[in-house]
Tab-separated table of C-alpha atoms in Angstrom:
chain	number	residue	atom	x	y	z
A	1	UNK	CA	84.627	42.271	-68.385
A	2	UNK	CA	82.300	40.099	-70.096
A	3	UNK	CA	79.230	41.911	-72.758
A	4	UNK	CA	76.443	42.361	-71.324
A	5	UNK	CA	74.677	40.781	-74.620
A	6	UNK	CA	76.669	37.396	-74.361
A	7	UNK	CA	74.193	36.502	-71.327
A	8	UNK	CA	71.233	37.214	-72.657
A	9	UNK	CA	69.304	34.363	-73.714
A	10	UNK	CA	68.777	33.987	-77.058
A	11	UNK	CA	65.033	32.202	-76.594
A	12	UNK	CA	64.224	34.821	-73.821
A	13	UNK	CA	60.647	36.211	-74.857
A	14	UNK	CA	59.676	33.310	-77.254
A	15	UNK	CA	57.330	31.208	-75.141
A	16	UNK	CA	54.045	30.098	-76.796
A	17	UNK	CA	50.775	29.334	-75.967
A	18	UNK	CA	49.754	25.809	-75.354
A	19	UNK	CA	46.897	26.115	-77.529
A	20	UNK	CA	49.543	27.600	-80.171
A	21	UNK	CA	51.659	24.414	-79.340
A	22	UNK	CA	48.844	21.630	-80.049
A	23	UNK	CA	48.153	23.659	-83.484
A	24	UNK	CA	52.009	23.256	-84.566
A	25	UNK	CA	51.955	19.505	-83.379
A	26	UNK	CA	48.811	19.031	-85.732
A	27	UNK	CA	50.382	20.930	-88.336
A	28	UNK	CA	53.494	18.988	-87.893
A	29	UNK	CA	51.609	15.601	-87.900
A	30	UNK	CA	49.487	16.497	-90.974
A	31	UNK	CA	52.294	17.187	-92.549
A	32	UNK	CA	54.131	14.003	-92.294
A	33	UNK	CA	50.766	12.288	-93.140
A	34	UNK	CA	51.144	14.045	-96.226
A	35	UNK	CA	54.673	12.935	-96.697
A	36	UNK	CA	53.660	9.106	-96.103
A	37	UNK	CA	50.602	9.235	-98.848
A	38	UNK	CA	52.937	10.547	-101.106
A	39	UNK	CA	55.257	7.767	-100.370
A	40	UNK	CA	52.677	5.374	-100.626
A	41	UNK	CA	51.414	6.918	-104.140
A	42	UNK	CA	54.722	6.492	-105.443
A	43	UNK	CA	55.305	3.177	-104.097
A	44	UNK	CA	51.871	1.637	-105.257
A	45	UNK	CA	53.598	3.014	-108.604
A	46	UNK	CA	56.503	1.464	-108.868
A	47	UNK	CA	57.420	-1.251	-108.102
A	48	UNK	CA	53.867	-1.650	-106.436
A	49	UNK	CA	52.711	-4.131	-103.606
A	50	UNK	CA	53.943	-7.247	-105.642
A	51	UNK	CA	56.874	-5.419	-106.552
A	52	UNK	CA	57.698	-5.495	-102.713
A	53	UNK	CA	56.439	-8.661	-102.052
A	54	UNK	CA	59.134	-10.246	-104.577
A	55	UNK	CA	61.780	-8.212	-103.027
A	56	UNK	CA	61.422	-8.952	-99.425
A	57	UNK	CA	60.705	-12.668	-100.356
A	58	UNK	CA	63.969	-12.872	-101.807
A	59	UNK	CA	65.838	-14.358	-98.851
A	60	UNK	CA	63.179	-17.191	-98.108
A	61	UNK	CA	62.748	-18.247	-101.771
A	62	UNK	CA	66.555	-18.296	-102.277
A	63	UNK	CA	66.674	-21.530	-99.489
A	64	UNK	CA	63.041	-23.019	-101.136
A	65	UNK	CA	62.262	-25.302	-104.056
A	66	UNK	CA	62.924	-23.821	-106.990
A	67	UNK	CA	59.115	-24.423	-108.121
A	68	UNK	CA	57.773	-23.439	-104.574
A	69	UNK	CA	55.948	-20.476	-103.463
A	70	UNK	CA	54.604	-18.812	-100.379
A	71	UNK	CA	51.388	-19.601	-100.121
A	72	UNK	CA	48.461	-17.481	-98.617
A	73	UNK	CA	46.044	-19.206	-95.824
A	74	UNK	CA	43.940	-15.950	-94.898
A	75	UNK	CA	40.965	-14.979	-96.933
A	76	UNK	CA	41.988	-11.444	-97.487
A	77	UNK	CA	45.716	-12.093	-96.843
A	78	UNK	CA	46.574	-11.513	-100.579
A	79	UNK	CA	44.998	-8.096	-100.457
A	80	UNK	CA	45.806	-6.965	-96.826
A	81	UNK	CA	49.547	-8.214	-96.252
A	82	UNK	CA	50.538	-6.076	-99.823
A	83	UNK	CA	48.623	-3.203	-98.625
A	84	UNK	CA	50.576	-3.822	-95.103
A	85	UNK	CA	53.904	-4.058	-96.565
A	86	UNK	CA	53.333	-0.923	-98.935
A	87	UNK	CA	52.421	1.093	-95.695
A	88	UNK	CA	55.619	-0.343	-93.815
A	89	UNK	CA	57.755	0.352	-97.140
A	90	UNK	CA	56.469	4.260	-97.557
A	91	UNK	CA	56.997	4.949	-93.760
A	92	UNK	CA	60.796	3.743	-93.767
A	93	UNK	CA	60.878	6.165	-96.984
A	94	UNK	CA	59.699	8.920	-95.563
A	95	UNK	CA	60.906	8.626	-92.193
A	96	UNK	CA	63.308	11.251	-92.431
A	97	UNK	CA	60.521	13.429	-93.575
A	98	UNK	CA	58.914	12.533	-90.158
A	99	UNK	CA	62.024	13.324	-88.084
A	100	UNK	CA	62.254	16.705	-89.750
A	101	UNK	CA	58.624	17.176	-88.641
A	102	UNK	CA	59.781	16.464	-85.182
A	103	UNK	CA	62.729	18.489	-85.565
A	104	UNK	CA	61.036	21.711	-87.241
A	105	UNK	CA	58.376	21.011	-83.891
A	106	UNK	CA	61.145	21.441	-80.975
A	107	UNK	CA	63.255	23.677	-83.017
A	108	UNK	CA	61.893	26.851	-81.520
A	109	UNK	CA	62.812	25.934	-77.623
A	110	UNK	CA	66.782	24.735	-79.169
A	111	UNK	CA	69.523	26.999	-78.907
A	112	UNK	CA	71.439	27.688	-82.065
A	113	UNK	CA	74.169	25.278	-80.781
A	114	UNK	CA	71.792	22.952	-79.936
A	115	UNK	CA	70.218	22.751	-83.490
A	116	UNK	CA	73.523	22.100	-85.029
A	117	UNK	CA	73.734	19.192	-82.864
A	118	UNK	CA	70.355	18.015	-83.796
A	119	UNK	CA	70.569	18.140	-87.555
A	120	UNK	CA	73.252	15.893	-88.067
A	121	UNK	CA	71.663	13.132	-85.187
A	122	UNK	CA	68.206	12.859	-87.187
A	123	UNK	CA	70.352	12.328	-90.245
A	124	UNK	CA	72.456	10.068	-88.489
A	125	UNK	CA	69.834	8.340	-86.781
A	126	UNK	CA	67.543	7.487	-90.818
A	127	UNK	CA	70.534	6.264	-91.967
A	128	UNK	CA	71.269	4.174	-88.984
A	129	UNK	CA	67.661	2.824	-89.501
A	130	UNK	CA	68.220	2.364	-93.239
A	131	UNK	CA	71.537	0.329	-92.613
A	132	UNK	CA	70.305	-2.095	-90.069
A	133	UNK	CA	67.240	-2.882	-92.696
A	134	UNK	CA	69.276	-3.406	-95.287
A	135	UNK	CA	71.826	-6.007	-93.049
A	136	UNK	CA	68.670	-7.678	-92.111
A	137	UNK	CA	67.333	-7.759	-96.269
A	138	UNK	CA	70.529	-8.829	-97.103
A	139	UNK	CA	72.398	-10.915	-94.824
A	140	UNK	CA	70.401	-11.754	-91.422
A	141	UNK	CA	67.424	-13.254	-93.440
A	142	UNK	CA	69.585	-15.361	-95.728
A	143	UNK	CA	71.449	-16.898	-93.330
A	144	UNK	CA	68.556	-17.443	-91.002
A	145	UNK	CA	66.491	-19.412	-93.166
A	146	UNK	CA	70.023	-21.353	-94.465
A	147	UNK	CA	70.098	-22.091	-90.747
A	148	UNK	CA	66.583	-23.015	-90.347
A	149	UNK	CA	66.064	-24.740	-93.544
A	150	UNK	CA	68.742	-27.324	-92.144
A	151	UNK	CA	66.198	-28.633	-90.072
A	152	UNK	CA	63.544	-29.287	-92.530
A	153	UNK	CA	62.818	-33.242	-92.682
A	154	UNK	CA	62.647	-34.123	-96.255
A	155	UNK	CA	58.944	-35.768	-95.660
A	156	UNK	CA	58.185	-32.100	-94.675
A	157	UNK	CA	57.151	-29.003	-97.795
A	158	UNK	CA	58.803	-25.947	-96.096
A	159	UNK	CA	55.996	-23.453	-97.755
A	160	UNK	CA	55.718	-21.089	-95.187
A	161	UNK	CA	52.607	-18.575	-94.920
A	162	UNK	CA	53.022	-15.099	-96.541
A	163	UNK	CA	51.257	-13.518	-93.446
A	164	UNK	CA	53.390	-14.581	-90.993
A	165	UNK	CA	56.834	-14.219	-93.037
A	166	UNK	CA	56.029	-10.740	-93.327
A	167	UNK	CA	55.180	-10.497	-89.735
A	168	UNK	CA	57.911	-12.102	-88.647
A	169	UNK	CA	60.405	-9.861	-91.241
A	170	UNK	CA	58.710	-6.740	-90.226
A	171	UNK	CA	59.988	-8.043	-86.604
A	172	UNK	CA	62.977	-7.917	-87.580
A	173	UNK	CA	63.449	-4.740	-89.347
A	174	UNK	CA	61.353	-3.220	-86.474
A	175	UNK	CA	64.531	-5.105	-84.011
A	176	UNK	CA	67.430	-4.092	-86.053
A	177	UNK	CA	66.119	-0.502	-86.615
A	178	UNK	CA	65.926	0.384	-83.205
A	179	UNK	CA	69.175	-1.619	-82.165
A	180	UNK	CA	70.642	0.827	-84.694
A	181	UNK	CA	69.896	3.208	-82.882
A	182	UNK	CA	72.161	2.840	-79.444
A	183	UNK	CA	74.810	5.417	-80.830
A	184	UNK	CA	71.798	8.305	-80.821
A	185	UNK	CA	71.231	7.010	-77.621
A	186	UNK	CA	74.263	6.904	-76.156
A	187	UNK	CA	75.112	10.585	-77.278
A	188	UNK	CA	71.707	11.910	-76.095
A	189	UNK	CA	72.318	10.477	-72.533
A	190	UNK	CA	75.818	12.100	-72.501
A	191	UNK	CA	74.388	15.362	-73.902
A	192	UNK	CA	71.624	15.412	-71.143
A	193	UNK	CA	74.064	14.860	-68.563
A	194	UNK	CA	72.011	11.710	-67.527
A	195	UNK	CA	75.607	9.552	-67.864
A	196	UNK	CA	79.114	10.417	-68.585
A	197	UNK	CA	82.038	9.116	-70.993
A	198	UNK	CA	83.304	7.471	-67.640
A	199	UNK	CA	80.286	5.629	-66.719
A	200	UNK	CA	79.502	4.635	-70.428
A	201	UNK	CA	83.341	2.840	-70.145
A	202	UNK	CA	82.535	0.854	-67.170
A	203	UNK	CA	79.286	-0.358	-68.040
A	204	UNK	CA	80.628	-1.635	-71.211
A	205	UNK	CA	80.814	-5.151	-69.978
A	206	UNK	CA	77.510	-4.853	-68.835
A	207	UNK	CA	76.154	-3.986	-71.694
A	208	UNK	CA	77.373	-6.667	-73.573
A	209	UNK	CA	75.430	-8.697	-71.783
A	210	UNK	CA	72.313	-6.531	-72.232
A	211	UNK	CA	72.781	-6.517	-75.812
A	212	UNK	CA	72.573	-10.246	-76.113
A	213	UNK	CA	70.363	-10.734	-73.732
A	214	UNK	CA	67.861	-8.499	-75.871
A	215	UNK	CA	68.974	-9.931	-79.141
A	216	UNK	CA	67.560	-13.393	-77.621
A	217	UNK	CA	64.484	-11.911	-76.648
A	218	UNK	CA	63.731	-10.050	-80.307
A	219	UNK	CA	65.043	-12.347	-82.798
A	220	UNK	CA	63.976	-15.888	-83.583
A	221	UNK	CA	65.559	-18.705	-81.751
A	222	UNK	CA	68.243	-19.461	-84.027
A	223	UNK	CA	72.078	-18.308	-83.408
A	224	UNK	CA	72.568	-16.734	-86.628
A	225	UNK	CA	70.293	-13.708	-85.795
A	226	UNK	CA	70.986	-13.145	-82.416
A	227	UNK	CA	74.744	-12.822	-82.910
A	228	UNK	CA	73.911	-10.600	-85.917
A	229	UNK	CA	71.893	-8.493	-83.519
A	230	UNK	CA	73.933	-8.467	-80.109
A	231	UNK	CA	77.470	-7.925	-82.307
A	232	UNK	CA	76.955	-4.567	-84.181
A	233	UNK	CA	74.852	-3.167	-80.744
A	234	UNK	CA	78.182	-3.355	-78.944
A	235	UNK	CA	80.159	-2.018	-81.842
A	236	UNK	CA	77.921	0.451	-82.066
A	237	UNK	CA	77.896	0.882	-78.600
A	238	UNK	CA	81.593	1.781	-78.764
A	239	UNK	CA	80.839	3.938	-81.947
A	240	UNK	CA	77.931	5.733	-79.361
A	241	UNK	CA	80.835	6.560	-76.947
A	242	UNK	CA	83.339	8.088	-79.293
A	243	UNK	CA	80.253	10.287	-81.095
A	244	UNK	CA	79.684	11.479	-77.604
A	245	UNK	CA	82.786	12.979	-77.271
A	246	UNK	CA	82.681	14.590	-80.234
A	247	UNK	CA	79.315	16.015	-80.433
A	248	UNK	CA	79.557	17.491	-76.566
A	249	UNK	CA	83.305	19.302	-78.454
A	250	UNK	CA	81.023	20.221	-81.427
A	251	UNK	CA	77.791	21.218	-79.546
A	252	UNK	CA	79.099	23.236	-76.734
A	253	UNK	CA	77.659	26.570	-76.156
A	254	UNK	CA	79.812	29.544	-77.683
A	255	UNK	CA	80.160	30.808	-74.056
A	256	UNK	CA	81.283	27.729	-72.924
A	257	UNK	CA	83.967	27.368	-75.231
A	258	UNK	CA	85.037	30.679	-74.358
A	259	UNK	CA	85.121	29.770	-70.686
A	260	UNK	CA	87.351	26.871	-71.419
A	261	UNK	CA	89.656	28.088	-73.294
A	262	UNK	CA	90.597	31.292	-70.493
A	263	UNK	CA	90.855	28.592	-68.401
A	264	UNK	CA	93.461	26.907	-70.343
């Protein structure tokens, strides 16, 4: 006969107010405002806005005159597009910050499984994001421009505007982050029982498609970047489909468990 306390539920008598729920959210929010500034304080320290500018130009300038420089056709472009890329810089440093905000905001309606499974997926998840930057920083961008410089008639100074390299990088880190992201994905479907492990296997083929279908779509028209994009979606596709398994082993409710195993 089972305890009377194992079906009681543990968030039974914790409802809040929805006035009490818009003052966490702003709380929460203010918070990771706080976080960015601070980000954005120590960023404007060192290295600073030019400091950034030199790094991310890195790829560009490597496939460029050795004398030549990105040149700056706005007015305010050499003020704004620093300013712009110290903002972008500070958020993808404190972005974990921001998805403990988020988690510390829907903690309260989680079970105590469920929280164990959400830790390690925003975790997961910021350094997905971080990695697909960095393969963009380091290898998508040099062997884009390789590509495209290829084309370059030699009548023709390849000096290419800092506004819209930084736009169009941003683009890409924006892309790649996000594409990143299809394990998270994958495992939250599973978890929500929106999809199985089943279904997930026969759409595979499907998906491939999907994947390079969006990696022409996001990425500039060159081959290089959409095979560096549509490639590690499907491995991580497959990477998506193994987590799953293991997170619905790892996250199942103590009950549940239980249940299984008397089964056996």
């Amino acid at each position: 006969m089972s305890d009377p306390k194992d079906s009681t539920d543990e968030l039974a008598g914790s409802e809040q107010p929805f006035v009490q729920h818009l003052m966490e959210l702003r709380d929460r929010l203010l918070y990771g405002v706080v976080g960015l500034a601070i980000c954005m304080a120590l960023l404007a320290f060192w290295p600073g806005p030019s400091g950034l500018i030199d790094l991310i130009a890195v790829p560009i300038r490597a496939h460029m005159p050795p004398d030549a420089k990105l040149i700056a056709v706005g007015v305010f472009s050499p003020f704004f597009v620093p300013i712009k890329v110290l903002a972008m810089a500070a958020l993808l440093l404190s972005l974990p910050w921001w998805m403990y905000q988020v988690w510390a905001f829907v903690a309260p309606g989680l079970y105590s499984h469920e929280k164990r499974f959400a830790i390690p997926l925003i975790l997961l998840g910021s350094l997905l994001a971080y990695v697909g930057i960095a393969f963009v920083q380091f290898f998508v961008l040099d062997k884009m421009f390789g590509f495209i410089q290829q084309f370059t008639p030699d009548s023709v100074a390849a000096t290419p505007d800092i506004a819209s390299y930084v736009e169009a990088i941003l683009s890409l880190y924006l892309a790649f982050g996000l594409a990143f992201q299809v394990p998270i994905v994958v495992v939250l479907l599973v978890k929500m029982n929106m999809v199985t492990v089943k279904q997930l296997r026969d759409f595979r083929g499907y998906f491939i498609v999907v994947a390079f279908v969006i990696a022409a779509v996001v990425t500039p028209p060159d081959v290089i970047s959409q095979l560096a994009l549509a490639i590690p979606m499907c491995l991580l596709y497959e990477l998506g489909i193994f987590g799953s398994q293991w997170f619905i082993k790892q996250s199942a409710r103590p009950s549940d468990a239980a249940a299984e195993d008397s089964a056996k």
